[in-house]
Amino acid sequence: MRLVKTLFIIVIILVALAAGGAFALRAGRDKVGATSELKPGLVTVTNAMGIALYAARVAPGPHVIVFDTGLDPAGKPVDALLATLGASRDDVTDAFLTHGHFDHTAGAHLLTKARIHLGAADVPLAAGQIQPDALLPKLLGKVLQTPPMTANAPLTGAASFPVGSTDVAKTVKAFPVPGHTPGSYAFLYDGVLVVGDIMVLSQGRLDPPPRVFDPHPEQNKAAIVSLKTQLANETVDIVCTAHGGCTPKGLGKTLLDELIARLGG
């Protein structure tokens, strides 16, 4: 009887901790850090849970692009980036989502005039039709209850997208990196490679994500190694991750090559 009572108390404590944790996550997901400039016209901000978002003004007028849209359905991290660029949500022409997990897509529904680019294989994930493979993202998704999202410009294969105006032509290049999720993509813009969750920056080096967030480590490693070929003719000054921020300017390619070499590429 004493054992049953003890187990019951433990269960009550765990439920209370889980409820408190859920409340804290929901209450804190709209918290936003200070924005910073990576390059002229290209800025970043980190929101709750250490998730980094990126945005760039590619030309005067309504020509702003964003990379990932964060955890907050109210879009405060996105708004912080746009304010730094002197822009509004209606100025965003394209949103490039590295993958379909809720902590990268929650603000996308607010960008009503933008083309929402997401790997076609992740469209059901972002729409809430299937659940994340990894246990922790699955549990967090249930706790946070972010809205489903529809991608109106799904991606298949490598692609290039002209952005900006006719007199200021710039390009975003999309590279498929299936592994972390089936529809994961890396995006290259102005020498900055945005990689989402396929890797992290920790203690000055790039690494695969922790196992708890990486249900398919071998596929993810293969996806990282594939960047050696996909980026063979590209200039990569900076690599920007969703967790850990960006490499120093000028070291992106070197640190990426080091990671690929450690993975056998």
CSV table of C-alpha atoms in Angstrom, one decimal:
chain,number,residue,atom,x,y,z
A,1,MET,CA,0.0,0.0,0.0
A,2,ARG,CA,2.8,2.4,0.9
A,3,LEU,CA,4.5,1.7,-2.5
A,4,VAL,CA,1.2,2.5,-4.4
A,5,LYS,CA,0.8,5.7,-2.4
A,6,THR,CA,4.4,6.7,-3.2
A,7,LEU,CA,4.0,6.0,-6.9
A,8,PHE,CA,0.8,8.0,-6.9
A,9,ILE,CA,2.5,10.9,-5.3
A,10,ILE,CA,5.3,10.7,-7.9
A,11,VAL,CA,2.8,10.7,-10.7
A,12,ILE,CA,1.1,13.7,-9.3
A,13,ILE,CA,4.4,15.6,-9.1
A,14,LEU,CA,5.4,14.6,-12.6
A,15,VAL,CA,2.0,15.8,-13.9
A,16,ALA,CA,2.4,19.1,-12.0
A,17,LEU,CA,5.9,19.6,-13.4
A,18,ALA,CA,4.7,18.8,-16.9
A,19,ALA,CA,1.8,21.3,-16.6
A,20,GLY,CA,4.1,23.9,-15.2
A,21,GLY,CA,6.6,23.4,-18.0
A,22,ALA,CA,3.8,23.6,-20.6
A,23,PHE,CA,2.6,26.9,-19.1
A,24,ALA,CA,6.2,28.3,-19.1
A,25,LEU,CA,6.7,27.3,-22.7
A,26,ARG,CA,3.5,28.8,-23.9
A,27,ALA,CA,4.1,32.0,-21.8
A,28,GLY,CA,7.6,32.4,-23.1
A,29,ARG,CA,7.3,31.6,-26.8
A,30,ASP,CA,6.7,35.2,-27.8
A,31,LYS,CA,9.9,36.4,-26.0
A,32,VAL,CA,12.3,37.9,-28.5
A,33,GLY,CA,16.0,38.8,-28.1
A,34,ALA,CA,17.8,41.7,-29.7
A,35,THR,CA,18.2,41.7,-33.5
A,36,SER,CA,21.7,41.8,-35.0
A,37,GLU,CA,23.1,42.4,-38.5
A,38,LEU,CA,25.0,39.6,-40.3
A,39,LYS,CA,25.5,41.6,-43.4
A,40,PRO,CA,24.1,44.9,-44.7
A,41,GLY,CA,20.4,44.3,-45.1
A,42,LEU,CA,20.5,40.8,-43.6
A,43,VAL,CA,19.5,40.4,-39.9
A,44,THR,CA,18.8,37.7,-37.4
A,45,VAL,CA,17.0,37.4,-34.1
A,46,THR,CA,16.7,34.5,-31.6
A,47,ASN,CA,13.4,33.8,-29.9
A,48,ALA,CA,12.1,31.4,-27.2
A,49,MET,CA,13.9,28.0,-27.0
A,50,GLY,CA,17.0,29.6,-28.7
A,51,ILE,CA,15.5,29.4,-32.3
A,52,ALA,CA,17.1,31.7,-34.7
A,53,LEU,CA,15.3,33.4,-37.6
A,54,TYR,CA,16.7,35.4,-40.5
A,55,ALA,CA,15.5,38.1,-42.9
A,56,ALA,CA,16.8,40.3,-45.6
A,57,ARG,CA,15.7,43.4,-47.6
A,58,VAL,CA,16.7,42.5,-51.1
A,59,ALA,CA,15.5,45.7,-52.8
A,60,PRO,CA,13.8,49.0,-52.0
A,61,GLY,CA,10.0,48.8,-51.5
A,62,PRO,CA,8.1,45.5,-50.7
A,63,HIS,CA,11.0,43.1,-51.3
A,64,VAL,CA,11.8,41.4,-48.0
A,65,ILE,CA,12.5,37.7,-47.6
A,66,VAL,CA,12.5,35.6,-44.4
A,67,PHE,CA,14.1,32.3,-43.5
A,68,ASP,CA,12.0,30.4,-41.0
A,69,THR,CA,9.2,32.0,-39.0
A,70,GLY,CA,9.7,30.7,-35.4
A,71,LEU,CA,7.6,29.3,-32.6
A,72,ASP,CA,5.2,32.2,-31.9
A,73,PRO,CA,1.9,32.1,-33.8
A,74,ALA,CA,1.5,35.8,-33.1
A,75,GLY,CA,4.7,36.4,-35.1
A,76,LYS,CA,6.6,38.6,-32.6
A,77,PRO,CA,10.1,37.4,-33.7
A,78,VAL,CA,9.2,37.9,-37.3
A,79,ASP,CA,7.9,41.4,-36.6
A,80,ALA,CA,11.2,42.2,-34.7
A,81,LEU,CA,13.2,41.3,-37.8
A,82,LEU,CA,10.9,43.3,-40.1
A,83,ALA,CA,11.0,46.3,-37.8
A,84,THR,CA,14.8,46.3,-38.0
A,85,LEU,CA,14.6,46.3,-41.8
A,86,GLY,CA,11.9,49.1,-41.7
A,87,ALA,CA,9.4,46.7,-43.2
A,88,SER,CA,6.0,45.2,-42.4
A,89,ARG,CA,4.5,41.8,-43.0
A,90,ASP,CA,3.0,42.9,-46.3
A,91,ASP,CA,6.5,43.6,-47.6
A,92,VAL,CA,7.5,40.0,-47.3
A,93,THR,CA,7.5,38.5,-50.8
A,94,ASP,CA,9.0,35.1,-49.9
A,95,ALA,CA,9.4,32.9,-46.8
A,96,PHE,CA,11.8,30.0,-47.1
A,97,LEU,CA,11.2,27.3,-44.4
A,98,THR,CA,14.1,25.0,-43.7
A,99,HIS,CA,11.6,22.2,-42.6
A,100,GLY,CA,8.1,21.6,-41.4
A,101,HIS,CA,8.6,21.4,-37.6
A,102,PHE,CA,6.2,23.7,-35.7
A,103,ASP,CA,9.0,25.8,-34.1
A,104,HIS,CA,10.0,26.9,-37.6
A,105,THR,CA,6.6,27.4,-39.2
A,106,ALA,CA,4.3,29.0,-36.6
A,107,GLY,CA,4.5,32.5,-37.9
A,108,ALA,CA,4.2,31.7,-41.6
A,109,HIS,CA,0.4,32.0,-41.7
A,110,LEU,CA,0.7,35.7,-40.9
A,111,LEU,CA,2.6,36.5,-44.1
A,112,THR,CA,-0.4,36.5,-46.3
A,113,LYS,CA,1.2,38.1,-49.4
A,114,ALA,CA,4.3,35.9,-49.4
A,115,ARG,CA,5.1,32.8,-51.3
A,116,ILE,CA,5.7,30.1,-48.6
A,117,HIS,CA,8.5,27.8,-49.8
A,118,LEU,CA,8.8,24.4,-48.0
A,119,GLY,CA,10.0,21.0,-49.1
A,120,ALA,CA,7.0,19.1,-50.5
A,121,ALA,CA,7.8,16.1,-48.3
A,122,ASP,CA,7.2,18.3,-45.2
A,123,VAL,CA,4.0,19.8,-46.3
A,124,PRO,CA,1.8,17.2,-44.4
A,125,LEU,CA,4.0,17.8,-41.3
A,126,ALA,CA,3.5,21.5,-41.4
A,127,ALA,CA,-0.2,21.1,-42.0
A,128,GLY,CA,-0.6,18.9,-38.9
A,129,GLN,CA,-1.6,15.8,-41.0
A,130,ILE,CA,1.3,13.8,-39.6
A,131,GLN,CA,3.4,14.1,-36.4
A,132,PRO,CA,7.1,14.6,-36.0
A,133,ASP,CA,9.2,11.4,-35.8
A,134,ALA,CA,11.3,12.4,-32.8
A,135,LEU,CA,9.6,12.0,-29.4
A,136,LEU,CA,10.6,15.4,-27.9
A,137,PRO,CA,9.3,17.5,-30.9
A,138,LYS,CA,6.2,15.4,-30.9
A,139,LEU,CA,5.5,16.1,-27.2
A,140,LEU,CA,6.4,19.8,-27.5
A,141,GLY,CA,4.1,20.1,-30.5
A,142,LYS,CA,1.2,18.8,-28.5
A,143,VAL,CA,1.9,21.1,-25.6
A,144,LEU,CA,2.4,24.3,-27.7
A,145,GLN,CA,-0.5,23.6,-30.1
A,146,THR,CA,0.8,25.8,-32.9
A,147,PRO,CA,-1.5,26.3,-35.9
A,148,PRO,CA,-1.2,24.2,-39.0
A,149,MET,CA,0.4,25.9,-42.0
A,150,THR,CA,-0.1,25.6,-45.7
A,151,ALA,CA,2.9,26.0,-48.1
A,152,ASN,CA,1.7,27.6,-51.3
A,153,ALA,CA,5.1,27.1,-53.0
A,154,PRO,CA,6.3,23.5,-52.2
A,155,LEU,CA,9.8,22.6,-53.2
A,156,THR,CA,11.0,19.5,-55.1
A,157,GLY,CA,14.7,19.1,-56.0
A,158,ALA,CA,17.3,21.9,-56.1
A,159,ALA,CA,16.0,25.2,-57.3
A,160,SER,CA,16.9,28.9,-57.7
A,161,PHE,CA,14.5,31.8,-57.0
A,162,PRO,CA,15.1,35.4,-58.2
A,163,VAL,CA,14.2,37.8,-55.4
A,164,GLY,CA,14.0,41.6,-55.3
A,165,SER,CA,13.1,43.9,-58.1
A,166,THR,CA,14.1,43.9,-61.8
A,167,ASP,CA,16.9,46.4,-61.3
A,168,VAL,CA,18.2,44.7,-58.1
A,169,ALA,CA,18.3,41.0,-59.0
A,170,LYS,CA,19.4,38.6,-56.3
A,171,THR,CA,18.9,34.9,-55.9
A,172,VAL,CA,18.0,32.3,-53.2
A,173,LYS,CA,19.3,28.9,-54.0
A,174,ALA,CA,17.5,25.9,-52.4
A,175,PHE,CA,19.3,22.6,-51.8
A,176,PRO,CA,17.4,19.5,-50.6
A,177,VAL,CA,18.9,17.9,-47.4
A,178,PRO,CA,16.5,15.2,-46.4
A,179,GLY,CA,17.3,13.6,-43.1
A,180,HIS,CA,16.3,15.6,-40.1
A,181,THR,CA,12.9,15.6,-41.9
A,182,PRO,CA,12.1,14.3,-45.4
A,183,GLY,CA,11.6,17.8,-46.7
A,184,SER,CA,14.5,19.6,-45.1
A,185,TYR,CA,16.2,22.3,-47.2
A,186,ALA,CA,19.2,24.5,-46.9
A,187,PHE,CA,19.1,28.0,-48.5
A,188,LEU,CA,21.9,30.1,-49.9
A,189,TYR,CA,21.5,33.8,-50.1
A,190,ASP,CA,24.3,36.4,-50.5
A,191,GLY,CA,27.0,33.9,-49.3
A,192,VAL,CA,24.9,33.0,-46.2
A,193,LEU,CA,23.8,29.3,-46.0
A,194,VAL,CA,20.7,28.8,-43.7
A,195,VAL,CA,20.6,25.2,-42.7
A,196,GLY,CA,17.8,24.9,-40.1
A,197,ASP,CA,18.1,21.9,-37.8
A,198,ILE,CA,20.4,19.6,-39.9
A,199,MET,CA,23.3,20.9,-37.9
A,200,VAL,CA,24.1,23.0,-34.8
A,201,LEU,CA,26.8,25.5,-33.9
A,202,SER,CA,28.4,24.7,-30.6
A,203,GLN,CA,31.7,25.8,-29.1
A,204,GLY,CA,32.9,27.2,-32.4
A,205,ARG,CA,32.3,24.2,-34.6
A,206,LEU,CA,29.4,22.7,-36.6
A,207,ASP,CA,28.0,19.3,-35.5
A,208,PRO,CA,25.0,17.2,-36.2
A,209,PRO,CA,22.0,17.9,-33.9
A,210,PRO,CA,21.7,16.0,-30.6
A,211,ARG,CA,20.2,12.6,-30.9
A,212,VAL,CA,17.0,13.5,-29.0
A,213,PHE,CA,16.2,15.9,-31.9
A,214,ASP,CA,17.5,13.7,-34.7
A,215,PRO,CA,15.4,10.6,-35.3
A,216,HIS,CA,17.3,9.7,-38.5
A,217,PRO,CA,21.0,10.4,-37.7
A,218,GLU,CA,22.4,8.4,-40.6
A,219,GLN,CA,20.1,10.0,-43.2
A,220,ASN,CA,20.9,13.4,-41.7
A,221,LYS,CA,24.6,12.8,-41.9
A,222,ALA,CA,24.2,11.8,-45.5
A,223,ALA,CA,22.3,15.0,-46.2
A,224,ILE,CA,25.1,17.1,-44.7
A,225,VAL,CA,27.7,15.2,-46.7
A,226,SER,CA,25.7,15.9,-49.9
A,227,LEU,CA,26.3,19.6,-49.5
A,228,LYS,CA,29.9,19.0,-50.5
A,229,THR,CA,28.7,18.3,-54.0
A,230,GLN,CA,25.7,20.6,-54.0
A,231,LEU,CA,27.8,23.6,-52.9
A,232,ALA,CA,30.9,22.8,-55.0
A,233,ASN,CA,30.6,25.9,-57.1
A,234,GLU,CA,29.1,28.2,-54.5
A,235,THR,CA,30.6,30.8,-52.2
A,236,VAL,CA,29.7,30.2,-48.5
A,237,ASP,CA,30.9,32.9,-46.2
A,238,ILE,CA,28.6,32.2,-43.2
A,239,VAL,CA,26.7,29.1,-42.1
A,240,CYS,CA,23.6,30.0,-40.1
A,241,THR,CA,21.9,27.3,-37.9
A,242,ALA,CA,18.6,27.4,-36.1
A,243,HIS,CA,20.2,26.5,-32.8
A,244,GLY,CA,23.5,28.1,-32.0
A,245,GLY,CA,23.5,31.0,-34.5
A,246,CYS,CA,26.0,31.6,-37.2
A,247,THR,CA,29.7,30.9,-37.9
A,248,PRO,CA,32.0,33.9,-38.1
A,249,LYS,CA,32.1,35.7,-41.4
A,250,GLY,CA,34.6,34.0,-43.7
A,251,LEU,CA,34.7,30.8,-41.8
A,252,GLY,CA,31.4,29.2,-43.0
A,253,LYS,CA,32.9,27.0,-45.8
A,254,THR,CA,35.9,26.0,-43.7
A,255,LEU,CA,33.8,24.9,-40.7
A,256,LEU,CA,31.3,23.1,-43.0
A,257,ASP,CA,34.1,21.3,-44.8
A,258,GLU,CA,35.5,20.2,-41.4
A,259,LEU,CA,32.1,18.8,-40.4
A,260,ILE,CA,31.7,16.9,-43.7
A,261,ALA,CA,35.2,15.5,-43.3
A,262,ARG,CA,34.3,14.2,-39.8
A,263,LEU,CA,31.3,12.5,-41.2
A,264,GLY,CA,33.3,10.7,-43.8
A,265,GLY,CA,32.6,13.0,-46.8
